[in-house]
GROMACS .gro file of N, CA and C in nm:
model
  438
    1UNK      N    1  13.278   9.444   8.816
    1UNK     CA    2  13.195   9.554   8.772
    1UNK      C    3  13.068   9.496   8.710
    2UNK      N    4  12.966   9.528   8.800
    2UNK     CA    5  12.864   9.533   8.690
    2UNK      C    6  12.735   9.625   8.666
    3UNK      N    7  12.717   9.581   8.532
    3UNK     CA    8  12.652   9.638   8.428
    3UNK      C    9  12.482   9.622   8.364
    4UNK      N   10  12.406   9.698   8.417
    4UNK     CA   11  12.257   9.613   8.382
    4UNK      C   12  12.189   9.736   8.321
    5UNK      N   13  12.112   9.707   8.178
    5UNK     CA   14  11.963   9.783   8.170
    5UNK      C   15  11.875   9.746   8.181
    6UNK      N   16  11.758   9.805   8.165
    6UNK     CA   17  11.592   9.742   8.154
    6UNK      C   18  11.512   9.845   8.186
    7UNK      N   19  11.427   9.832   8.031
    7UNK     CA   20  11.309   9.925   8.084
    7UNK      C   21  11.168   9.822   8.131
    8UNK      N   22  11.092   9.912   8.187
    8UNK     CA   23  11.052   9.825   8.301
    8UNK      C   24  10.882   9.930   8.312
    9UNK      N   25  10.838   9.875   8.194
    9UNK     CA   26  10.714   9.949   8.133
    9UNK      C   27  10.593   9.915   8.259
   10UNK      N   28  10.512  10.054   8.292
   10UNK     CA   29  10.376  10.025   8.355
   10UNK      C   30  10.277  10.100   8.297
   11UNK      N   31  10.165   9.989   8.280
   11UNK     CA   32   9.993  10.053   8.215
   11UNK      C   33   9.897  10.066   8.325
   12UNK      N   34   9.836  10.147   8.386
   12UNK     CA   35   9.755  10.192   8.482
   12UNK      C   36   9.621  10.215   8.399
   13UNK      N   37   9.505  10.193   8.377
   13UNK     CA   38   9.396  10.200   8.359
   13UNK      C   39   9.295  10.251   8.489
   14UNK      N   40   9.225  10.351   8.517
   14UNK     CA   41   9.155  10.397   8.593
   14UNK      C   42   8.967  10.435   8.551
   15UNK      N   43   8.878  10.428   8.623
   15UNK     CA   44   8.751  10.459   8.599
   15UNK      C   45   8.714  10.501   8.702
   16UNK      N   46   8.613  10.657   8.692
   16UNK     CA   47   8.550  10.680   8.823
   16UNK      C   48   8.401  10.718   8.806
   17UNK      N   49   8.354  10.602   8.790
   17UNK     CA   50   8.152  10.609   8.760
   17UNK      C   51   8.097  10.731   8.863
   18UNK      N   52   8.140  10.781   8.976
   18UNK     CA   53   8.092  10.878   9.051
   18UNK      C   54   8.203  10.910   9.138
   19UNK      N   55   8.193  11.060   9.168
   19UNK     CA   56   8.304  11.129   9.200
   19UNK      C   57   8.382  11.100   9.358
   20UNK      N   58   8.332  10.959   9.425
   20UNK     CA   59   8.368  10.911   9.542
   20UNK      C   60   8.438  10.797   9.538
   21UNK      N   61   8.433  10.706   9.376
   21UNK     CA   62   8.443  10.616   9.397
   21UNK      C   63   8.534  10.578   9.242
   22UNK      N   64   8.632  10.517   9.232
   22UNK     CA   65   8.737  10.483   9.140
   22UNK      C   66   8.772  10.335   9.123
   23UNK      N   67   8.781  10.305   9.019
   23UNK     CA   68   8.845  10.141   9.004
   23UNK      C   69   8.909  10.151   8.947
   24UNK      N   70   9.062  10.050   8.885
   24UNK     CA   71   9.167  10.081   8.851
   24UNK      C   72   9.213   9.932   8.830
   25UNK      N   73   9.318   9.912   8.718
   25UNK     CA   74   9.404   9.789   8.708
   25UNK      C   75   9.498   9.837   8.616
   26UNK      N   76   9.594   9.747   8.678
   26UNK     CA   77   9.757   9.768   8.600
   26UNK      C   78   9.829   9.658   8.619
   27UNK      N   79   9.905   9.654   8.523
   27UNK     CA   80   9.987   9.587   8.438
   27UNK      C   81  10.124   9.636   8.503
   28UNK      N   82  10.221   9.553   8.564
   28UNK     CA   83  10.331   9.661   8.595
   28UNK      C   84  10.494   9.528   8.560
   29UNK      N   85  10.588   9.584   8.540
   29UNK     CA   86  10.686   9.517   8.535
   29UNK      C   87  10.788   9.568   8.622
   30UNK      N   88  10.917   9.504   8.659
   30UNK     CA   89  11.059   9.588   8.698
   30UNK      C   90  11.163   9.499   8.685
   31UNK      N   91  11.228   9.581   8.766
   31UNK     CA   92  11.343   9.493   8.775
   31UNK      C   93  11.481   9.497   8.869
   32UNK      N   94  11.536   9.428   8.891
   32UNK     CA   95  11.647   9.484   9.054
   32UNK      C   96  11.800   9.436   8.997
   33UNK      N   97  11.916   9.517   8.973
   33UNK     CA   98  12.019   9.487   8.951
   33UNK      C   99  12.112   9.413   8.982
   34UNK      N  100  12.185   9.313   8.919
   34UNK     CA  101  12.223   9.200   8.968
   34UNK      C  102  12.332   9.271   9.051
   35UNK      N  103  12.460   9.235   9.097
   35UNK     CA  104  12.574   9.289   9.156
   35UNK      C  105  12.641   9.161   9.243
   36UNK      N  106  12.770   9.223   9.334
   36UNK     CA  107  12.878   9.142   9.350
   36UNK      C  108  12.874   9.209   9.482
   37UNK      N  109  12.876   9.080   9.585
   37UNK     CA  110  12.899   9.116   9.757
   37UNK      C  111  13.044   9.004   9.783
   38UNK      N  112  13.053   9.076   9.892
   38UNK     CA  113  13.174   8.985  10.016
   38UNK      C  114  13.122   8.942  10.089
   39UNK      N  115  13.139   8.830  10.130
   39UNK     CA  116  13.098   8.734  10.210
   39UNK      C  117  13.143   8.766  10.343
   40UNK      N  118  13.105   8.819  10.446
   40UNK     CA  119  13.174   8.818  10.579
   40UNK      C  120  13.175   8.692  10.636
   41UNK      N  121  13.338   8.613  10.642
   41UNK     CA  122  13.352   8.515  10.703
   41UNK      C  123  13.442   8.501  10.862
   42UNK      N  124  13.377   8.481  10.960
   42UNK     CA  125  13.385   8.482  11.103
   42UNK      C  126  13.502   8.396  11.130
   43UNK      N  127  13.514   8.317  11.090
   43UNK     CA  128  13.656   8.184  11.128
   43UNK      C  129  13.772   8.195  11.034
   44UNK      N  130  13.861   8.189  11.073
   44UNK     CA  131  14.045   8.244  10.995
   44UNK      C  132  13.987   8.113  10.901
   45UNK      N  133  13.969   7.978  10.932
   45UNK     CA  134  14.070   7.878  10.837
   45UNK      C  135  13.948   7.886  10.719
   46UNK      N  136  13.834   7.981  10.667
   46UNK     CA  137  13.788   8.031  10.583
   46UNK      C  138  13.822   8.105  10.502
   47UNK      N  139  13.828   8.124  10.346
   47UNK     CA  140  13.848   8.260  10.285
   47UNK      C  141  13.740   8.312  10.216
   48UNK      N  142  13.743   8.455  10.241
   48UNK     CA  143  13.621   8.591  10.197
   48UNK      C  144  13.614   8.468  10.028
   49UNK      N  145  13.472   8.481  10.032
   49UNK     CA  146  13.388   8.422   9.915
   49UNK      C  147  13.338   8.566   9.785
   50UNK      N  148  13.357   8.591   9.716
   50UNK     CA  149  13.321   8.675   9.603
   50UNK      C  150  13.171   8.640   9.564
   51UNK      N  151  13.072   8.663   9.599
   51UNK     CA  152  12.933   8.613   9.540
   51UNK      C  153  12.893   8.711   9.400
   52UNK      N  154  12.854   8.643   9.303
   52UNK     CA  155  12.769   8.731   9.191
   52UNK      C  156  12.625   8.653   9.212
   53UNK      N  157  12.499   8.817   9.160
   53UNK     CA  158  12.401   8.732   9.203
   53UNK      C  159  12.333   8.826   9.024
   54UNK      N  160  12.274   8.729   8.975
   54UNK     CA  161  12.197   8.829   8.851
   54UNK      C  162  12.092   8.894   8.846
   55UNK      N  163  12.044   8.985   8.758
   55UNK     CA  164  11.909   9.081   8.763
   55UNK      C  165  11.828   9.014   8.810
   56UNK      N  166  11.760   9.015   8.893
   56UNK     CA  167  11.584   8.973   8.894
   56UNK      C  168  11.503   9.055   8.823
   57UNK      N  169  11.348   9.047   8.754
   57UNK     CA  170  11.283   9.062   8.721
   57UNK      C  171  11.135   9.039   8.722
   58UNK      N  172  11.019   9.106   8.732
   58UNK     CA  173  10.932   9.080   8.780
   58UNK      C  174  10.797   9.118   8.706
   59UNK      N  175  10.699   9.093   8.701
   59UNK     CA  176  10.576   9.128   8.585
   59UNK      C  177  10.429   9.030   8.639
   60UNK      N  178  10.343   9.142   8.669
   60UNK     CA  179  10.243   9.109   8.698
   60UNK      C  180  10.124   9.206   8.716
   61UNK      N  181  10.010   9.201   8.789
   61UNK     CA  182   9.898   9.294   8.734
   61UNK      C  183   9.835   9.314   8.906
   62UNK      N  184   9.786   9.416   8.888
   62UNK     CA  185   9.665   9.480   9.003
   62UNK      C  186   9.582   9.525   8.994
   63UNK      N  187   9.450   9.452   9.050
   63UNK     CA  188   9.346   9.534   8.999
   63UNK      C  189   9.276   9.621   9.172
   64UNK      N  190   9.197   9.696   9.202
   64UNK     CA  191   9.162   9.730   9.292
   64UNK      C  192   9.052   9.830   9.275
   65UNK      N  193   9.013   9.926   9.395
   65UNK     CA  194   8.924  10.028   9.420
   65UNK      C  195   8.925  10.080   9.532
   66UNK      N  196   8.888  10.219   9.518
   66UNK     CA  197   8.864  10.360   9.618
   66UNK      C  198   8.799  10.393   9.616
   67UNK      N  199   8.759  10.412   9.728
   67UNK     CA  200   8.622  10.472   9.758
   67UNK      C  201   8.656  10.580   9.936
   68UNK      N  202   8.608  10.712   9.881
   68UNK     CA  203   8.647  10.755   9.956
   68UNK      C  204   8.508  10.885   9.978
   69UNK      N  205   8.417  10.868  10.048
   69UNK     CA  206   8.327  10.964  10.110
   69UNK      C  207   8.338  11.071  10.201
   70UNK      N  208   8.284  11.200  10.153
   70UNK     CA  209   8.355  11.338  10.252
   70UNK      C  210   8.240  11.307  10.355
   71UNK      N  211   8.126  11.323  10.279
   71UNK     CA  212   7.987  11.370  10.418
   71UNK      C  213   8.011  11.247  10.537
   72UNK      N  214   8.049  11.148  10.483
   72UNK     CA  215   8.039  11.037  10.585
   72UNK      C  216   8.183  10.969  10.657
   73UNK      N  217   8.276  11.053  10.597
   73UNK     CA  218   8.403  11.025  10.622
   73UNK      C  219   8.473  10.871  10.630
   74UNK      N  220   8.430  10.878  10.510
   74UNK     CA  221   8.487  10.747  10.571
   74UNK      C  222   8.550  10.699  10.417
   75UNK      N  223   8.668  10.609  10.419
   75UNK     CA  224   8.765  10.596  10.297
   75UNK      C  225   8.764  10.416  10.321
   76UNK      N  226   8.757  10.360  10.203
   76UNK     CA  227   8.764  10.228  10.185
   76UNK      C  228   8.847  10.180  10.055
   77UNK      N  229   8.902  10.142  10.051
   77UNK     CA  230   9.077  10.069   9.938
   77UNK      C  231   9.055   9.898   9.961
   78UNK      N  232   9.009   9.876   9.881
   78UNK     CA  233   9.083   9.715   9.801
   78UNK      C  234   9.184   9.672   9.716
   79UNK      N  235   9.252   9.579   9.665
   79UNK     CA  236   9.334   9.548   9.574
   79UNK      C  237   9.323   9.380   9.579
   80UNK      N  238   9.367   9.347   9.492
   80UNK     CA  239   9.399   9.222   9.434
   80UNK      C  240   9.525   9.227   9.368
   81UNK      N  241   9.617   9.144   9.356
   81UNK     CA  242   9.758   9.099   9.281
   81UNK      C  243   9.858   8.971   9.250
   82UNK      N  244   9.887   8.984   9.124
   82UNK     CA  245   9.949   8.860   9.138
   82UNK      C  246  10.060   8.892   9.063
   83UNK      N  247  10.195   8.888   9.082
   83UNK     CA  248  10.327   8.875   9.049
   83UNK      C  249  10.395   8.731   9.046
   84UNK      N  250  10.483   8.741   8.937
   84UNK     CA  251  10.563   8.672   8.908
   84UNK      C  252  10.735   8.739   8.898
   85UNK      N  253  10.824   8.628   8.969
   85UNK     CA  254  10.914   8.705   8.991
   85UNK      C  255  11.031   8.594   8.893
   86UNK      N  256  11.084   8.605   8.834
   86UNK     CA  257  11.257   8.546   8.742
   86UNK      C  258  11.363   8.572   8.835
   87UNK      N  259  11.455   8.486   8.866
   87UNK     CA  260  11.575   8.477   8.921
   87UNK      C  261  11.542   8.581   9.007
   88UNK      N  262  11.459   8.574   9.139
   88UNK     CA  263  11.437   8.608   9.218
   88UNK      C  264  11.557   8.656   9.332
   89UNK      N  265  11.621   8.729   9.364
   89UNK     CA  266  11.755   8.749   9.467
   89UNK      C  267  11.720   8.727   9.617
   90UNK      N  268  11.743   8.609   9.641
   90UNK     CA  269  11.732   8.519   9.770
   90UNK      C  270  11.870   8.578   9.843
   91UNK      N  271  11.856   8.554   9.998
   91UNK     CA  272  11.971   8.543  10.081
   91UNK      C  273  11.988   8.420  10.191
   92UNK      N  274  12.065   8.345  10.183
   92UNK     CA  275  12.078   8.229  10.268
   92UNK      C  276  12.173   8.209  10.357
   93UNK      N  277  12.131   8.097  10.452
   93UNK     CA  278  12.253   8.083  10.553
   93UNK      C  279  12.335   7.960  10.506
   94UNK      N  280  12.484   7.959  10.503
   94UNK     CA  281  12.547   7.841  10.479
   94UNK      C  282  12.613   7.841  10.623
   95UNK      N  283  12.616   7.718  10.666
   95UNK     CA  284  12.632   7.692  10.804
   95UNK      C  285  12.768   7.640  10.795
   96UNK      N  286  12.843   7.556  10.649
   96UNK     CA  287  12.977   7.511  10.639
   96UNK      C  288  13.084   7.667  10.647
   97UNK      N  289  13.016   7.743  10.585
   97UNK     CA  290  13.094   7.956  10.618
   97UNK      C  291  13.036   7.999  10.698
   98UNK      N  292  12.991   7.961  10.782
   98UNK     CA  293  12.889   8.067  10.897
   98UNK      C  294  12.917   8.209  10.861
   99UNK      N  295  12.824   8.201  10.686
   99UNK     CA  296  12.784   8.317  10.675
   99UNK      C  297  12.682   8.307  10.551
  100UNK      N  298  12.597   8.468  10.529
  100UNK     CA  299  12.493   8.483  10.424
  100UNK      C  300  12.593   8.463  10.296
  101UNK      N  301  12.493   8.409  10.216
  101UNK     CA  302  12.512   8.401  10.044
  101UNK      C  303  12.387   8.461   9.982
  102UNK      N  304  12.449   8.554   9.867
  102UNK     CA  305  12.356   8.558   9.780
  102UNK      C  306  12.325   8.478   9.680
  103UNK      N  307  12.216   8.459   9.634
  103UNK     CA  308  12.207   8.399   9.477
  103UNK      C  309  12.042   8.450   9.423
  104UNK      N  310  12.049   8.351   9.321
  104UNK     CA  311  11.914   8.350   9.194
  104UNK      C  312  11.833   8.226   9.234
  105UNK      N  313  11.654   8.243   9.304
  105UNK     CA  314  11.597   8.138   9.235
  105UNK      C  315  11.564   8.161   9.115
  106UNK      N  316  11.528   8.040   9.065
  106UNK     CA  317  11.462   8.057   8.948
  106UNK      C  318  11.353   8.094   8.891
  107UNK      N  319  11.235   8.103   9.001
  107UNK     CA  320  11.090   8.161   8.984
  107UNK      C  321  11.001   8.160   9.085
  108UNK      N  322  10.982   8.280   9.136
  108UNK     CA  323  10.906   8.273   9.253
  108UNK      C  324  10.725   8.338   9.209
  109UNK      N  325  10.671   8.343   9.271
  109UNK     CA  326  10.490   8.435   9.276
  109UNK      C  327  10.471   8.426   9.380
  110UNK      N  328  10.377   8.542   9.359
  110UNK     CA  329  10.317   8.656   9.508
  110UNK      C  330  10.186   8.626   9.460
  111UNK      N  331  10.116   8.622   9.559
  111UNK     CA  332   9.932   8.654   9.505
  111UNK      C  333   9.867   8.708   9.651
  112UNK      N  334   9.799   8.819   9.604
  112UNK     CA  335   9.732   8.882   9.771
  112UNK      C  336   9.643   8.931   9.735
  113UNK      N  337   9.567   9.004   9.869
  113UNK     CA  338   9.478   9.099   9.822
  113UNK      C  339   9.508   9.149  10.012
  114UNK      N  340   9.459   9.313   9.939
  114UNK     CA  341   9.454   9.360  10.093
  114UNK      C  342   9.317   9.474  10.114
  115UNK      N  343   9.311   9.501  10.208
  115UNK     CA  344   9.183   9.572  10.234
  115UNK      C  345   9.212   9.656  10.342
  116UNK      N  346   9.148   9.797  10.335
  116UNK     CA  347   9.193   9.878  10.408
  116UNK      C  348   9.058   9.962  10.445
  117UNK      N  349   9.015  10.012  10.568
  117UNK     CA  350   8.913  10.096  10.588
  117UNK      C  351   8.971  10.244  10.693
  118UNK      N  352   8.898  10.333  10.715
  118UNK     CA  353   8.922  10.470  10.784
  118UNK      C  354   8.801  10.517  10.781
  119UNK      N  355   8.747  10.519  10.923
  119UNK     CA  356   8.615  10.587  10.967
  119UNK      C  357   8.676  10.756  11.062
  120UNK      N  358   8.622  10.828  11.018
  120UNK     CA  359   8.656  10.903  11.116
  120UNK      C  360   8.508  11.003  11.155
  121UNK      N  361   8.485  10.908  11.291
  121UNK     CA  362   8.349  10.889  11.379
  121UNK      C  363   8.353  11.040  11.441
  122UNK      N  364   8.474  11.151  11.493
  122UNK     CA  365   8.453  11.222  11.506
  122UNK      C  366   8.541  11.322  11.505
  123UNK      N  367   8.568  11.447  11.518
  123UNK     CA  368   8.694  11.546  11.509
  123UNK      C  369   8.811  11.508  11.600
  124UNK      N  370   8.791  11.420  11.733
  124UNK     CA  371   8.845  11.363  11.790
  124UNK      C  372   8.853  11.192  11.779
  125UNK      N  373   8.770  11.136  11.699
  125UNK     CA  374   8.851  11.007  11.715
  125UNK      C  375   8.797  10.945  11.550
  126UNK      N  376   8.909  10.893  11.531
  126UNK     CA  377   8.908  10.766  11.417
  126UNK      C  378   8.957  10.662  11.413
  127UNK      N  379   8.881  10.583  11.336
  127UNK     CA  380   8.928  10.435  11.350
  127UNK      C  381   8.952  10.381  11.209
  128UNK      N  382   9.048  10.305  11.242
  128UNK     CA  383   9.139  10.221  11.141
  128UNK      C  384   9.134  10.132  11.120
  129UNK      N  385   9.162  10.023  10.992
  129UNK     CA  386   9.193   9.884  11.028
  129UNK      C  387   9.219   9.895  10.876
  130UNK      N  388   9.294   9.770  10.888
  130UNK     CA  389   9.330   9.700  10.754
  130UNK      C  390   9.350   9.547  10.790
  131UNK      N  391   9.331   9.471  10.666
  131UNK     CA  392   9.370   9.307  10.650
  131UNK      C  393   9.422   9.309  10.536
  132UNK      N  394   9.524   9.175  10.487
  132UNK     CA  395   9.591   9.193  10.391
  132UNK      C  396   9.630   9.006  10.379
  133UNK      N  397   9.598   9.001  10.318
  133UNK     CA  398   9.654   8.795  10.259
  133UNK      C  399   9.769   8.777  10.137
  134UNK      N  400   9.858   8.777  10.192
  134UNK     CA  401   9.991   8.713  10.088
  134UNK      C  402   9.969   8.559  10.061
  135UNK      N  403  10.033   8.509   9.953
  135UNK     CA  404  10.054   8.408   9.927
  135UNK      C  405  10.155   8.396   9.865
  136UNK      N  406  10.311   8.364   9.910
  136UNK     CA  407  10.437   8.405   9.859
  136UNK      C  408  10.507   8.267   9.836
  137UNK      N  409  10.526   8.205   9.670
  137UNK     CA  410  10.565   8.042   9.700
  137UNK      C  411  10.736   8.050   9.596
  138UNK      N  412  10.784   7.968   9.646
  138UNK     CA  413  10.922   7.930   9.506
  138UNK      C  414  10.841   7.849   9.405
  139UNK      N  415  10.857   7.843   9.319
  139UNK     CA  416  10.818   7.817   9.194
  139UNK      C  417  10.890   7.670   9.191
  140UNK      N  418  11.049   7.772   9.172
  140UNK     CA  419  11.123   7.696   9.106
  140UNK      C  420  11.273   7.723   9.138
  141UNK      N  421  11.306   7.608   9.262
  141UNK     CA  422  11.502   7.704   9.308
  141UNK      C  423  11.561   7.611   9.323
  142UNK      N  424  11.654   7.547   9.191
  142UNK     CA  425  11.757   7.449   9.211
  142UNK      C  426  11.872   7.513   9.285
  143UNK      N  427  11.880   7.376   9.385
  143UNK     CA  428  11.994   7.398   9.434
  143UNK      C  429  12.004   7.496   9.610
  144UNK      N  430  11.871   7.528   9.629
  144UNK     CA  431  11.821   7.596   9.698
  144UNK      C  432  11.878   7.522   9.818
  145UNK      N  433  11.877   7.606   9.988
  145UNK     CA  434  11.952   7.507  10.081
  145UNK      C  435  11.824   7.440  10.170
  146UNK      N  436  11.824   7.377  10.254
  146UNK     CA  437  11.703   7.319  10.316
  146UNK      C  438  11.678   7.425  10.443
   0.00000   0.00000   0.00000
């Protein structure tokens, strides 16, 4: 059985210098409940493995902007972010159980930014696009498999 709390506070700050256009940053935290899986193991001379894996937790900030024009139709979104993640809940392959395990690294970060545009050129056609850059690393995962 298990058992987890956490509050998991967010600050949103917003500004809109003119009525098309908004900037914004926040502060955000969470968190994901630890729990207990079965191992599905494929070969008899194996036995079902009990995995516990603990809370992860996470805390980091976003800053960005909207901009979104009626006469000209057209909507434009940025962001920037960077997270940090605690005992991160990984899933791996062990090849000695030919099967998944859960566990905890110890510290992972995210850092991106993404960008998004929407033209809409006419009652019949619009155009889209977005780009988006992750940068997703382990920190820190003893014990981790290769």
């Amino acid at each position: 059985q298990v058992r987890d709390k956490d509050v998991s506070p967010e600050v949103t700050l917003s500004y809109s210098p003119v009525d098309d256009f908004m900037v914004y940053a926040a502060y955000k935290t969470g968190f994901k409940s630890g729990g207990t899986a079965i191992g599905n193991i494929t070969y008899a001379n194996f036995a079902q493995q009990e995995l516990s894996i603990g809370q992860e937790e996470s805390e980091g900030f976003e800053v960005g902007w909207k901009l979104e024009s009626v006469p000209s139709r057209l909507r434009l979104v940025g962001s920037a972010y960077h997270f940090v993640f605690s005992d991160l809940q990984v899933s791996s392959w062990n090849v000695e159980t030919n099967s998944f395990e859960l566990g905890n690294a110890a510290k992972a970060t995210t850092t991106g930014i993404e960008l998004e545009a929407q033209w809409e050129a006419t009652a019949e056609l619009s155009l889209r696009g977005s780009i988006a850059y992750n940068r997703a690393r382990y920190e820190s995962f003893p014990g981790a498999p290769c």
